[in-house]
mmCIF file of C-alpha atoms in Angstrom:
data_model
loop_
_atom_site.group_PDB
_atom_site.id
_atom_site.type_symbol
_atom_site.label_atom_id
_atom_site.label_comp_id
_atom_site.label_asym_id
_atom_site.label_seq_id
_atom_site.Cartn_x
_atom_site.Cartn_y
_atom_site.Cartn_z
ATOM 1 C CA MET A 1 136.008 58.307 -60.448
ATOM 2 C CA GLY A 2 136.179 56.277 -63.650
ATOM 3 C CA LEU A 3 132.680 54.907 -63.238
ATOM 4 C CA LYS A 4 131.267 58.394 -62.650
ATOM 5 C CA THR A 5 133.015 59.706 -65.780
ATOM 6 C CA VAL A 6 131.574 56.899 -67.902
ATOM 7 C CA SER A 7 128.141 57.537 -66.425
ATOM 8 C CA LYS A 8 128.270 61.238 -67.305
ATOM 9 C CA MET A 9 129.454 60.482 -70.819
ATOM 10 C CA SER A 10 126.596 58.011 -71.226
ATOM 11 C CA GLN A 11 124.116 60.636 -70.028
ATOM 12 C CA VAL A 12 125.492 63.190 -72.490
ATOM 13 C CA THR A 13 125.269 60.671 -75.334
ATOM 14 C CA SER A 14 121.711 59.774 -74.319
ATOM 15 C CA VAL A 15 120.611 63.414 -74.212
ATOM 16 C CA THR A 16 122.276 64.089 -77.567
ATOM 17 C CA ASN A 17 120.492 61.097 -79.126
ATOM 18 C CA GLU A 18 117.177 62.203 -77.668
ATOM 19 C CA LYS A 19 117.609 65.723 -79.053
ATOM 20 C CA SER A 20 118.536 64.303 -82.445
ATOM 21 C CA ALA A 21 115.483 62.026 -82.473
ATOM 22 C CA TRP A 22 113.275 64.914 -81.381
ATOM 23 C CA GLY A 23 114.607 67.164 -84.110
ATOM 24 C CA THR A 24 114.056 64.470 -86.732
ATOM 25 C CA GLY A 25 110.510 63.884 -85.507
ATOM 26 C CA VAL A 26 109.640 67.586 -85.590
ATOM 27 C CA LYS A 27 111.008 67.968 -89.122
ATOM 28 C CA SER A 28 109.024 64.939 -90.289
ATOM 29 C CA ALA A 29 105.852 66.299 -88.690
ATOM 30 C CA GLU A 30 106.363 69.693 -90.354
ATOM 31 C CA ARG A 31 106.872 68.056 -93.747
ATOM 32 C CA THR A 32 103.723 66.004 -93.271
ATOM 33 C CA LEU A 33 101.700 69.112 -92.406
ATOM 34 C CA ASP A 34 103.210 70.977 -95.376
ATOM 35 C CA LEU A 35 102.089 68.114 -97.601
ATOM 36 C CA LEU A 36 98.560 68.142 -96.194
ATOM 37 C CA GLU A 37 98.300 71.898 -96.729
ATOM 38 C CA LEU A 38 99.588 71.525 -100.288
ATOM 39 C CA LEU A 39 96.953 68.903 -101.093
ATOM 40 C CA ALA A 40 94.247 71.011 -99.418
ATOM 41 C CA ASP A 41 95.162 74.104 -101.460
ATOM 42 C CA SER A 42 95.274 72.271 -104.788
ATOM 43 C CA GLU A 43 92.105 72.067 -106.889
ATOM 44 C CA GLU A 44 93.464 69.113 -108.858
ATOM 45 C CA ALA A 45 95.382 65.945 -108.129
ATOM 46 C CA LEU A 46 99.147 66.397 -107.847
ATOM 47 C CA SER A 47 101.772 63.983 -109.145
ATOM 48 C CA LEU A 48 104.652 62.756 -107.012
ATOM 49 C CA SER A 49 107.043 64.925 -109.048
ATOM 50 C CA GLN A 50 104.904 68.036 -108.520
ATOM 51 C CA ILE A 51 104.681 67.419 -104.783
ATOM 52 C CA ALA A 52 108.417 66.794 -104.420
ATOM 53 C CA HIS A 53 109.219 69.936 -106.440
ATOM 54 C CA ARG A 54 106.832 72.263 -104.591
ATOM 55 C CA LEU A 55 107.946 71.038 -101.166
ATOM 56 C CA ASP A 56 111.609 70.900 -102.184
ATOM 57 C CA LEU A 57 111.876 67.263 -101.117
ATOM 58 C CA PRO A 58 113.607 64.252 -102.610
ATOM 59 C CA LYS A 59 111.111 62.061 -104.428
ATOM 60 C CA SER A 60 111.850 59.201 -102.050
ATOM 61 C CA SER A 61 110.956 61.341 -99.014
ATOM 62 C CA ALA A 62 107.794 62.671 -100.626
ATOM 63 C CA HIS A 63 106.797 59.150 -101.624
ATOM 64 C CA GLY A 64 107.266 57.899 -98.062
ATOM 65 C CA LEU A 65 105.104 60.682 -96.620
ATOM 66 C CA LEU A 66 102.410 60.101 -99.232
ATOM 67 C CA LYS A 67 102.294 56.369 -98.549
ATOM 68 C CA THR A 68 101.871 57.022 -94.822
ATOM 69 C CA LEU A 69 99.060 59.513 -95.449
ATOM 70 C CA GLU A 70 97.454 57.176 -97.967
ATOM 71 C CA ARG A 71 97.581 54.274 -95.521
ATOM 72 C CA ARG A 72 95.930 56.415 -92.825
ATOM 73 C CA GLY A 73 93.280 57.752 -95.215
ATOM 74 C CA PHE A 74 94.504 61.363 -95.319
ATOM 75 C CA ALA A 75 95.542 61.120 -98.993
ATOM 76 C CA ARG A 76 94.344 59.086 -101.948
ATOM 77 C CA LEU A 77 95.395 58.371 -105.513
ATOM 78 C CA ALA A 78 93.017 59.876 -108.067
ATOM 79 C CA GLY A 79 93.581 60.235 -111.799
ATOM 80 C CA GLY A 80 97.283 59.532 -111.581
ATOM 81 C CA GLY A 81 97.845 62.068 -108.786
ATOM 82 C CA TYR A 82 97.240 62.589 -105.094
ATOM 83 C CA GLN A 83 94.346 64.357 -103.387
ATOM 84 C CA LEU A 84 93.143 64.741 -99.823
ATOM 85 C CA GLY A 85 91.566 61.567 -98.477
ATOM 86 C CA LEU A 86 88.276 61.141 -96.639
ATOM 87 C CA LYS A 87 90.016 61.015 -93.260
ATOM 88 C CA ALA A 88 91.011 64.655 -93.652
ATOM 89 C CA LEU A 89 87.373 65.528 -94.291
ATOM 90 C CA GLN A 90 86.280 63.578 -91.215
ATOM 91 C CA VAL A 91 88.783 65.400 -89.020
ATOM 92 C CA GLY A 92 87.625 68.725 -90.409
ATOM 93 C CA LEU A 93 84.001 67.880 -89.767
ATOM 94 C CA LYS A 94 84.793 66.879 -86.190
ATOM 95 C CA TYR A 95 86.409 70.247 -85.615
ATOM 96 C CA SER A 96 83.392 71.942 -87.170
ATOM 97 C CA ASP A 97 81.022 69.943 -84.970
ATOM 98 C CA ALA A 98 83.017 70.695 -81.810
ATOM 99 C CA SER A 99 83.198 74.389 -82.682
ATOM 100 C CA ARG A 100 79.450 74.542 -83.260
ATOM 101 C CA LEU A 101 78.761 72.675 -80.014
ATOM 102 C CA LEU A 102 80.787 75.177 -77.978
ATOM 103 C CA GLU A 103 79.265 78.126 -79.806
ATOM 104 C CA GLN A 104 75.684 76.959 -79.278
ATOM 105 C CA SER A 105 76.173 75.814 -75.687
ATOM 106 C CA GLU A 106 77.775 78.908 -74.185
ATOM 107 C CA ALA A 107 74.574 80.873 -73.520
ATOM 108 C CA ILE A 108 72.748 77.775 -72.280
ATOM 109 C CA VAL A 109 75.510 76.841 -69.826
ATOM 110 C CA LEU A 110 75.641 80.416 -68.546
ATOM 111 C CA ARG A 111 71.853 80.631 -68.107
ATOM 112 C CA LEU A 112 71.698 77.301 -66.294
ATOM 113 C CA ASN A 113 74.445 78.476 -63.947
ATOM 114 C CA ARG A 114 72.703 81.780 -63.220
ATOM 115 C CA VAL A 115 69.329 80.167 -62.545
ATOM 116 C CA THR A 116 70.755 77.573 -60.133
ATOM 117 C CA ASN A 117 73.962 79.262 -58.905
ATOM 118 C CA GLU A 118 75.489 75.777 -59.048
ATOM 119 C CA THR A 119 78.339 74.440 -61.177
ATOM 120 C CA VAL A 120 77.376 73.505 -64.746
ATOM 121 C CA HIS A 121 79.494 71.171 -66.882
ATOM 122 C CA LEU A 122 79.503 70.349 -70.592
ATOM 123 C CA ALA A 123 81.642 67.313 -71.409
ATOM 124 C CA THR A 124 82.133 64.872 -74.262
ATOM 125 C CA LEU A 125 82.674 61.121 -74.064
ATOM 126 C CA GLU A 126 86.046 59.737 -75.179
ATOM 127 C CA GLY A 127 86.185 56.005 -74.601
ATOM 128 C CA PRO A 128 85.869 55.313 -70.863
ATOM 129 C CA ASP A 129 86.429 58.990 -69.995
ATOM 130 C CA VAL A 130 84.774 62.344 -70.390
ATOM 131 C CA VAL A 131 86.611 65.548 -71.281
ATOM 132 C CA PHE A 132 85.210 68.801 -69.919
ATOM 133 C CA LEU A 133 84.551 71.349 -72.672
ATOM 134 C CA GLN A 134 82.807 74.107 -70.731
ATOM 135 C CA ILE A 135 82.476 74.810 -67.023
ATOM 136 C CA LYS A 136 80.611 77.576 -65.263
ATOM 137 C CA PRO A 137 81.326 77.321 -61.537
ATOM 138 C CA SER A 138 79.027 78.249 -58.694
ATOM 139 C CA THR A 139 79.815 81.497 -56.887
ATOM 140 C CA GLN A 140 79.028 79.906 -53.541
ATOM 141 C CA PRO A 141 81.908 79.134 -51.142
ATOM 142 C CA LEU A 142 81.115 75.406 -51.067
ATOM 143 C CA ARG A 143 81.381 74.238 -54.684
ATOM 144 C CA LEU A 144 82.925 71.637 -56.977
ATOM 145 C CA LEU A 145 86.199 72.698 -58.592
ATOM 146 C CA SER A 146 87.155 71.409 -62.045
ATOM 147 C CA ALA A 147 88.814 72.690 -65.223
ATOM 148 C CA VAL A 148 88.246 72.725 -68.976
ATOM 149 C CA GLY A 149 90.257 69.937 -70.613
ATOM 150 C CA LEU A 150 90.223 67.801 -67.487
ATOM 151 C CA ARG A 151 89.511 64.110 -68.022
ATOM 152 C CA GLN A 152 87.343 62.101 -65.653
ATOM 153 C CA SER A 153 86.174 58.497 -65.670
ATOM 154 C CA ALA A 154 82.763 58.363 -67.321
ATOM 155 C CA HIS A 155 81.361 55.781 -64.906
ATOM 156 C CA VAL A 156 81.603 58.160 -61.932
ATOM 157 C CA SER A 157 79.932 61.211 -63.516
ATOM 158 C CA SER A 158 76.416 62.094 -64.598
ATOM 159 C CA VAL A 159 77.724 63.636 -67.857
ATOM 160 C CA GLY A 160 79.505 60.361 -68.565
ATOM 161 C CA LYS A 161 76.678 58.031 -67.635
ATOM 162 C CA ALA A 162 74.175 60.153 -69.589
ATOM 163 C CA GLN A 163 76.207 59.565 -72.753
ATOM 164 C CA LEU A 164 76.977 55.908 -71.999
ATOM 165 C CA ALA A 165 73.231 55.341 -71.634
ATOM 166 C CA THR A 166 72.733 56.270 -75.311
ATOM 167 C CA LEU A 167 74.834 53.244 -76.286
ATOM 168 C CA THR A 168 73.786 49.606 -76.322
ATOM 169 C CA ASP A 169 74.914 47.252 -73.579
ATOM 170 C CA GLU A 170 77.232 45.593 -76.100
ATOM 171 C CA GLU A 171 78.860 48.920 -76.966
ATOM 172 C CA VAL A 172 79.353 49.730 -73.289
ATOM 173 C CA ARG A 173 80.875 46.304 -72.667
ATOM 174 C CA ALA A 174 83.289 46.904 -75.550
ATOM 175 C CA ILE A 175 84.439 50.176 -73.982
ATOM 176 C CA TYR A 176 85.147 48.526 -70.651
ATOM 177 C CA VAL A 177 86.614 45.233 -71.818
ATOM 178 C CA ASP A 178 89.718 44.507 -69.719
ATOM 179 C CA ARG A 179 89.236 47.794 -67.844
ATOM 180 C CA ILE A 180 88.839 48.275 -64.119
ATOM 181 C CA LEU A 181 86.080 50.563 -62.864
ATOM 182 C CA THR A 182 88.141 52.414 -60.287
ATOM 183 C CA ALA A 183 86.417 53.451 -57.064
ATOM 184 C CA LEU A 184 86.765 57.128 -56.159
ATOM 185 C CA THR A 185 84.355 56.948 -53.223
ATOM 186 C CA PRO A 186 82.549 54.136 -51.361
ATOM 187 C CA LYS A 187 79.540 54.852 -53.598
ATOM 188 C CA THR A 188 81.328 54.416 -56.940
ATOM 189 C CA LEU A 189 79.951 51.686 -59.213
ATOM 190 C CA THR A 190 82.863 49.256 -59.530
ATOM 191 C CA THR A 191 81.422 46.384 -61.591
ATOM 192 C CA LEU A 192 80.239 46.425 -65.177
ATOM 193 C CA GLU A 193 76.939 44.818 -64.216
ATOM 194 C CA ALA A 194 76.247 47.541 -61.638
ATOM 195 C CA LEU A 195 77.077 50.208 -64.236
ATOM 196 C CA LEU A 196 74.802 48.600 -66.846
ATOM 197 C CA ALA A 197 71.952 48.443 -64.328
ATOM 198 C CA ASP A 198 72.439 52.145 -63.592
ATOM 199 C CA LEU A 199 72.450 52.937 -67.324
ATOM 200 C CA HIS A 200 69.148 51.061 -67.705
ATOM 201 C CA ARG A 201 67.642 53.310 -65.014
ATOM 202 C CA THR A 202 69.133 56.343 -66.756
ATOM 203 C CA ARG A 203 67.469 55.427 -70.049
ATOM 204 C CA ALA A 204 64.129 54.840 -68.349
ATOM 205 C CA ARG A 205 63.993 58.178 -66.490
ATOM 206 C CA GLY A 206 65.802 60.290 -69.129
ATOM 207 C CA TYR A 207 68.656 61.593 -67.001
ATOM 208 C CA ALA A 208 71.743 60.342 -65.158
ATOM 209 C CA PHE A 209 72.438 60.768 -61.456
ATOM 210 C CA ASP A 210 75.822 60.856 -59.742
ATOM 211 C CA ASP A 211 75.092 60.059 -56.108
ATOM 212 C CA GLU A 212 78.433 61.028 -54.509
ATOM 213 C CA GLU A 213 80.185 58.565 -56.840
ATOM 214 C CA SER A 214 83.016 60.900 -57.836
ATOM 215 C CA HIS A 215 83.233 63.114 -54.732
ATOM 216 C CA LEU A 216 81.721 62.452 -51.318
ATOM 217 C CA GLY A 217 79.175 65.113 -50.499
ATOM 218 C CA VAL A 218 78.622 66.082 -54.161
ATOM 219 C CA GLN A 219 75.706 65.017 -56.374
ATOM 220 C CA CYS A 220 75.117 65.702 -60.071
ATOM 221 C CA VAL A 221 72.264 65.346 -62.540
ATOM 222 C CA GLY A 222 73.025 65.158 -66.254
ATOM 223 C CA CYS A 223 71.501 64.620 -69.686
ATOM 224 C CA ALA A 224 72.878 63.707 -73.086
ATOM 225 C CA VAL A 225 73.079 66.280 -75.876
ATOM 226 C CA ARG A 226 72.452 64.974 -79.398
ATOM 227 C CA ASP A 227 73.301 66.287 -82.857
ATOM 228 C CA ALA A 228 71.290 66.152 -86.087
ATOM 229 C CA SER A 229 72.121 62.461 -86.554
ATOM 230 C CA GLY A 230 70.755 61.593 -83.120
ATOM 231 C CA ARG A 231 74.202 60.705 -81.801
ATOM 232 C CA ALA A 232 75.132 61.876 -78.309
ATOM 233 C CA VAL A 233 77.924 64.441 -78.705
ATOM 234 C CA ALA A 234 78.080 65.716 -75.127
ATOM 235 C CA GLY A 235 76.575 65.627 -71.695
ATOM 236 C CA LEU A 236 75.237 68.597 -69.723
ATOM 237 C CA SER A 237 75.088 68.520 -65.936
ATOM 238 C CA ILE A 238 74.409 70.466 -62.757
ATOM 239 C CA SER A 239 76.685 69.636 -59.813
ATOM 240 C CA ALA A 240 76.001 70.685 -56.235
ATOM 241 C CA PRO A 241 76.828 69.732 -52.668
ATOM 242 C CA ALA A 242 74.359 67.058 -51.576
ATOM 243 C CA VAL A 243 72.908 69.441 -48.973
ATOM 244 C CA ARG A 244 71.952 71.891 -51.778
ATOM 245 C CA MET A 245 70.845 69.350 -54.395
ATOM 246 C CA ARG A 246 67.260 70.179 -55.386
ATOM 247 C CA ARG A 247 66.975 67.081 -57.507
ATOM 248 C CA THR A 248 63.488 67.484 -58.951
ATOM 249 C CA GLU A 249 64.073 71.112 -59.880
ATOM 250 C CA PHE A 250 67.562 70.568 -61.260
ATOM 251 C CA VAL A 251 66.507 67.529 -63.296
ATOM 252 C CA SER A 252 63.763 69.569 -64.963
ATOM 253 C CA LEU A 253 66.183 72.409 -65.726
ATOM 254 C CA VAL A 254 68.978 70.236 -67.119
ATOM 255 C CA MET A 255 66.597 68.157 -69.247
ATOM 256 C CA GLU A 256 65.119 71.319 -70.733
ATOM 257 C CA ALA A 257 68.561 72.833 -71.358
ATOM 258 C CA ALA A 258 69.932 69.646 -72.975
ATOM 259 C CA ALA A 259 66.860 69.415 -75.203
ATOM 260 C CA GLU A 260 67.299 73.059 -76.279
ATOM 261 C CA LEU A 261 70.978 72.554 -77.079
ATOM 262 C CA SER A 262 70.163 69.380 -79.014
ATOM 263 C CA ARG A 263 67.599 71.310 -81.092
ATOM 264 C CA ARG A 264 70.194 73.983 -81.815
ATOM 265 C CA LEU A 265 72.476 71.241 -83.116
ATOM 266 C CA GLY A 266 69.738 69.998 -85.459
ATOM 267 C CA PHE A 267 68.266 67.136 -83.430
ATOM 268 C CA ALA A 268 64.580 66.773 -84.257
ATOM 269 C CA GLY A 269 63.682 63.951 -81.876
#
Protein backbone atom coordinates (compact mmCIF):
# COMPACT_ATOMS: atom_id res chain seq x y z
CA MET A 1 0.00 0.00 0.00
CA GLY A 2 2.81 2.39 0.88
CA LEU A 3 4.65 1.78 -2.36
CA LYS A 4 1.50 2.39 -4.40
CA THR A 5 0.85 5.67 -2.55
CA VAL A 6 4.39 6.89 -3.24
CA SER A 7 4.02 5.89 -6.88
CA LYS A 8 0.80 7.87 -7.28
CA MET A 9 2.31 10.90 -5.59
CA SER A 10 5.30 10.68 -7.92
CA GLN A 11 2.98 10.50 -10.93
CA VAL A 12 1.05 13.55 -9.73
CA THR A 13 4.28 15.48 -9.19
CA SER A 14 5.52 14.44 -12.64
CA VAL A 15 2.30 15.54 -14.34
CA THR A 16 2.33 18.84 -12.44
CA ASN A 17 5.94 19.49 -13.50
CA GLU A 18 5.12 18.64 -17.10
CA LYS A 19 2.16 21.03 -17.11
CA SER A 20 4.30 23.75 -15.58
CA ALA A 21 7.04 23.24 -18.18
CA TRP A 22 4.45 23.23 -20.95
CA GLY A 23 2.89 26.45 -19.71
CA THR A 24 6.29 28.13 -19.50
CA GLY A 25 7.17 26.99 -23.01
CA VAL A 26 3.90 28.27 -24.47
CA LYS A 27 4.32 31.66 -22.79
CA SER A 28 7.89 31.94 -24.09
CA ALA A 29 6.76 31.03 -27.61
CA GLU A 30 3.98 33.64 -27.49
CA ARG A 31 6.41 36.31 -26.32
CA THR A 32 8.81 35.41 -29.11
CA LEU A 33 6.04 35.67 -31.72
CA ASP A 34 4.88 38.98 -30.21
CA LEU A 35 8.43 40.27 -30.57
CA LEU A 36 8.68 39.15 -34.19
CA GLU A 37 5.38 40.84 -35.02
CA LEU A 38 6.52 44.02 -33.28
CA LEU A 39 9.73 44.12 -35.33
CA ALA A 40 7.79 43.35 -38.53
CA ASP A 41 5.33 46.20 -37.92
CA SER A 42 8.00 48.77 -37.11
CA GLU A 43 9.43 50.89 -39.94
CA GLU A 44 12.51 51.76 -37.88
CA ALA A 45 14.88 49.97 -35.56
CA LEU A 46 13.64 49.62 -31.98
CA SER A 47 15.77 49.95 -28.85
CA LEU A 48 15.72 47.37 -26.07
CA SER A 49 13.82 49.84 -23.86
CA GLN A 50 11.18 50.43 -26.54
CA ILE A 51 10.70 46.71 -27.09
CA ALA A 52 10.44 45.95 -23.37
CA HIS A 53 7.94 48.80 -22.88
CA ARG A 54 5.69 47.91 -25.82
CA LEU A 55 5.60 44.22 -24.92
CA ASP A 56 5.32 44.93 -21.19
CA LEU A 57 8.35 42.77 -20.44
CA PRO A 58 11.27 43.14 -18.07
CA LYS A 59 14.34 44.33 -19.93
CA SER A 60 16.17 41.14 -19.00
CA SER A 61 13.45 38.98 -20.59
CA ALA A 62 13.30 41.11 -23.72
CA HIS A 63 17.08 41.02 -23.99
CA GLY A 64 17.11 37.22 -23.73
CA LEU A 65 14.50 36.84 -26.48
CA LEU A 66 16.35 39.30 -28.72
CA LYS A 67 19.66 37.49 -28.28
CA THR A 68 18.03 34.19 -29.24
CA LEU A 69 16.43 35.72 -32.33
CA GLU A 70 19.68 37.48 -33.22
CA ARG A 71 21.64 34.24 -32.89
CA ARG A 72 19.17 32.45 -35.18
CA GLY A 73 19.14 35.29 -37.72
CA PHE A 74 15.56 36.44 -37.12
CA ALA A 75 16.67 39.79 -35.64
CA ARG A 76 19.67 42.03 -36.13
CA LEU A 77 21.19 45.13 -34.57
CA ALA A 78 21.00 48.15 -36.85
CA GLY A 79 21.66 51.77 -35.93
CA GLY A 80 21.52 51.13 -32.22
CA GLY A 81 18.22 49.24 -32.42
CA TYR A 82 16.76 45.93 -33.52
CA GLN A 83 15.17 45.03 -36.85
CA LEU A 84 13.99 41.84 -38.50
CA GLY A 85 16.87 39.67 -39.67
CA LEU A 86 17.37 37.99 -43.03
CA LYS A 87 16.15 34.64 -41.69
CA ALA A 88 12.67 36.09 -41.29
CA LEU A 89 12.75 37.18 -44.92
CA GLN A 90 13.88 33.72 -46.02
CA VAL A 91 11.04 32.06 -44.13
CA GLY A 92 8.57 34.48 -45.66
CA LEU A 93 9.88 33.82 -49.14
CA LYS A 94 9.61 30.06 -48.61
CA TYR A 95 5.97 30.47 -47.66
CA SER A 96 5.43 32.65 -50.72
CA ASP A 97 7.12 30.08 -52.96
CA ALA A 98 5.09 27.20 -51.50
CA SER A 99 1.86 29.17 -51.84
CA ARG A 100 2.62 29.98 -55.47
CA LEU A 101 3.54 26.36 -56.20
CA LEU A 102 0.21 25.09 -54.88
CA GLU A 103 -1.72 27.83 -56.65
CA GLN A 104 -0.08 27.18 -60.02
CA SER A 105 -0.16 23.39 -59.77
CA GLU A 106 -3.81 22.83 -58.89
CA ALA A 107 -5.22 23.00 -62.43
CA ILE A 108 -2.33 20.97 -63.84
CA VAL A 109 -2.72 18.19 -61.26
CA LEU A 110 -6.47 18.08 -61.89
CA ARG A 111 -6.06 17.95 -65.68
CA LEU A 112 -3.45 15.20 -65.48
CA ASN A 113 -5.78 13.18 -63.26
CA ARG A 114 -8.74 13.62 -65.61
CA VAL A 115 -6.77 12.68 -68.72
CA THR A 116 -5.34 9.50 -67.16
CA ASN A 117 -7.91 8.67 -64.45
CA GLU A 118 -4.91 7.63 -62.35
CA THR A 119 -3.58 9.07 -59.09
CA VAL A 120 -1.47 12.22 -59.46
CA HIS A 121 0.93 13.40 -56.75
CA LEU A 122 2.79 16.66 -56.17
CA ALA A 123 5.45 16.36 -53.47
CA THR A 124 8.48 18.28 -52.25
CA LEU A 125 11.83 16.89 -51.11
CA GLU A 126 12.79 17.32 -47.45
CA GLY A 127 16.08 15.60 -46.75
CA PRO A 128 15.69 11.86 -47.38
CA ASP A 129 11.88 12.15 -47.55
CA VAL A 130 9.19 13.67 -49.69
CA VAL A 131 6.09 15.40 -48.33
CA PHE A 132 2.92 15.21 -50.40
CA LEU A 133 1.48 18.65 -51.16
CA GLN A 134 -1.33 17.77 -53.56
CA ILE A 135 -3.02 14.49 -54.43
CA LYS A 136 -5.76 13.79 -56.92
CA PRO A 137 -6.76 10.14 -56.61
CA SER A 138 -8.01 7.86 -59.34
CA THR A 139 -11.74 7.11 -59.33
CA GLN A 140 -11.08 3.49 -60.22
CA PRO A 141 -11.63 0.81 -57.54
CA LEU A 142 -8.02 -0.38 -57.70
CA ARG A 143 -5.91 2.67 -56.82
CA LEU A 144 -3.10 3.95 -54.61
CA LEU A 145 -4.26 5.62 -51.40
CA SER A 146 -2.22 8.44 -49.85
CA ALA A 147 -2.80 11.75 -48.07
CA VAL A 148 -1.62 15.36 -48.20
CA GLY A 149 1.08 15.93 -45.57
CA LEU A 150 2.16 12.30 -45.61
CA ARG A 151 5.91 11.70 -45.62
CA GLN A 152 7.51 8.95 -47.68
CA SER A 153 11.12 7.91 -48.21
CA ALA A 154 12.40 9.63 -51.34
CA HIS A 155 14.37 6.62 -52.56
CA VAL A 156 11.22 4.53 -53.06
CA SER A 157 9.17 7.08 -55.03
CA SER A 158 9.35 8.58 -58.50
CA VAL A 159 8.61 12.08 -57.10
CA GLY A 160 11.53 11.63 -54.72
CA LYS A 161 13.99 10.18 -57.20
CA ALA A 162 13.07 12.84 -59.79
CA GLN A 163 14.16 15.54 -57.33
CA LEU A 164 17.21 13.64 -56.05
CA ALA A 165 18.36 13.34 -59.66
CA THR A 166 18.68 17.14 -59.88
CA LEU A 167 21.38 17.00 -57.20
CA THR A 168 25.00 15.96 -57.61
CA ASP A 169 26.17 12.56 -56.43
CA GLU A 170 28.01 14.30 -53.59
CA GLU A 171 24.84 16.07 -52.46
CA VAL A 172 22.90 12.80 -52.54
CA ARG A 173 25.62 11.06 -50.54
CA ALA A 174 25.44 13.84 -47.94
CA ILE A 175 21.69 13.30 -47.55
CA TYR A 176 22.11 9.59 -46.96
CA VAL A 177 25.25 9.58 -44.84
CA ASP A 178 24.70 7.19 -41.92
CA ARG A 179 21.17 6.46 -43.16
CA ILE A 180 19.70 3.10 -44.06
CA LEU A 181 17.73 2.78 -47.29
CA THR A 182 14.83 0.80 -45.88
CA ALA A 183 13.25 -1.84 -48.12
CA LEU A 184 9.47 -1.57 -48.50
CA THR A 185 9.25 -4.27 -51.17
CA PRO A 186 11.68 -6.81 -52.68
CA LYS A 187 12.26 -4.29 -55.49
CA THR A 188 13.31 -1.36 -53.28
CA LEU A 189 16.80 0.03 -53.90
CA THR A 190 18.60 -0.60 -50.61
CA THR A 191 22.17 0.54 -51.30
CA LEU A 192 23.42 4.03 -52.05
CA GLU A 193 25.29 2.81 -55.12
CA ALA A 194 22.12 1.25 -56.55
CA LEU A 195 20.23 4.50 -55.89
CA LEU A 196 22.95 6.60 -57.54
CA ALA A 197 22.91 4.33 -60.60
CA ASP A 198 19.13 4.76 -60.83
CA LEU A 199 19.49 8.55 -60.52
CA HIS A 200 22.00 8.52 -63.39
CA ARG A 201 19.40 6.75 -65.56
CA THR A 202 16.79 9.26 -64.41
CA ARG A 203 18.94 12.20 -65.50
CA ALA A 204 19.64 10.59 -68.87
CA ARG A 205 16.00 9.88 -69.78
CA GLY A 206 14.45 12.94 -68.06
CA TYR A 207 12.04 11.16 -65.73
CA ALA A 208 12.07 8.84 -62.71
CA PHE A 209 10.44 5.42 -62.53
CA ASP A 210 9.19 3.63 -59.43
CA ASP A 211 9.00 -0.03 -60.43
CA GLU A 212 6.97 -1.44 -57.51
CA GLU A 213 9.62 -0.09 -55.11
CA SER A 214 7.18 1.41 -52.61
CA HIS A 215 4.15 -0.85 -53.13
CA LEU A 216 4.06 -4.21 -54.90
CA GLY A 217 1.82 -4.01 -57.93
CA VAL A 218 2.11 -0.20 -58.21
CA GLN A 219 4.33 1.73 -60.63
CA CYS A 220 4.89 5.49 -60.90
CA VAL A 221 6.51 7.88 -63.35
CA GLY A 222 7.63 11.31 -62.14
CA CYS A 223 9.45 14.48 -63.15
CA ALA A 224 11.04 17.34 -61.25
CA VAL A 225 9.41 20.78 -61.17
CA ARG A 226 11.80 23.75 -61.15
CA ASP A 227 11.42 27.39 -60.14
CA ALA A 228 12.90 30.53 -61.72
CA SER A 229 16.32 29.77 -60.23
CA GLY A 230 16.39 26.32 -61.82
CA ARG A 231 16.16 24.59 -58.44
CA ALA A 232 13.85 21.59 -58.13
CA VAL A 233 11.02 22.61 -55.79
CA ALA A 234 8.74 19.60 -56.26
CA GLY A 235 8.11 16.41 -58.12
CA LEU A 236 5.01 15.54 -60.15
CA SER A 237 3.99 11.93 -60.72
CA ILE A 238 1.37 9.56 -62.08
CA SER A 239 0.83 6.38 -60.05
CA ALA A 240 -1.07 3.35 -61.31
CA PRO A 241 -1.40 -0.38 -60.76
CA ALA A 242 1.27 -2.10 -62.85
CA VAL A 243 -1.45 -3.74 -64.97
CA ARG A 244 -2.72 -0.27 -66.00
CA MET A 245 0.64 1.49 -66.35
CA ARG A 246 0.86 2.90 -69.88
CA ARG A 247 4.44 3.96 -69.40
CA THR A 248 5.17 5.66 -72.71
CA GLU A 249 1.94 7.63 -72.64
CA PHE A 250 2.17 8.57 -68.98
CA VAL A 251 5.82 9.62 -69.26
CA SER A 252 4.94 11.99 -72.10
CA LEU A 253 2.04 13.46 -70.12
CA VAL A 254 3.93 13.94 -66.86
CA MET A 255 6.97 15.45 -68.59
CA GLU A 256 4.74 17.93 -70.40
CA ALA A 257 2.84 18.80 -67.21
CA ALA A 258 6.03 19.26 -65.15
CA ALA A 259 7.50 21.48 -67.86
CA GLU A 260 4.32 23.61 -67.92
CA LEU A 261 4.31 23.99 -64.14
CA SER A 262 8.01 24.89 -64.18
CA ARG A 263 7.32 27.61 -66.78
CA ARG A 264 4.53 28.98 -64.60
CA LEU A 265 7.03 29.22 -61.76
CA GLY A 266 9.42 31.22 -63.96
CA PHE A 267 11.79 28.49 -65.15
CA ALA A 268 13.09 29.37 -68.60
CA GLY A 269 15.20 26.29 -69.28
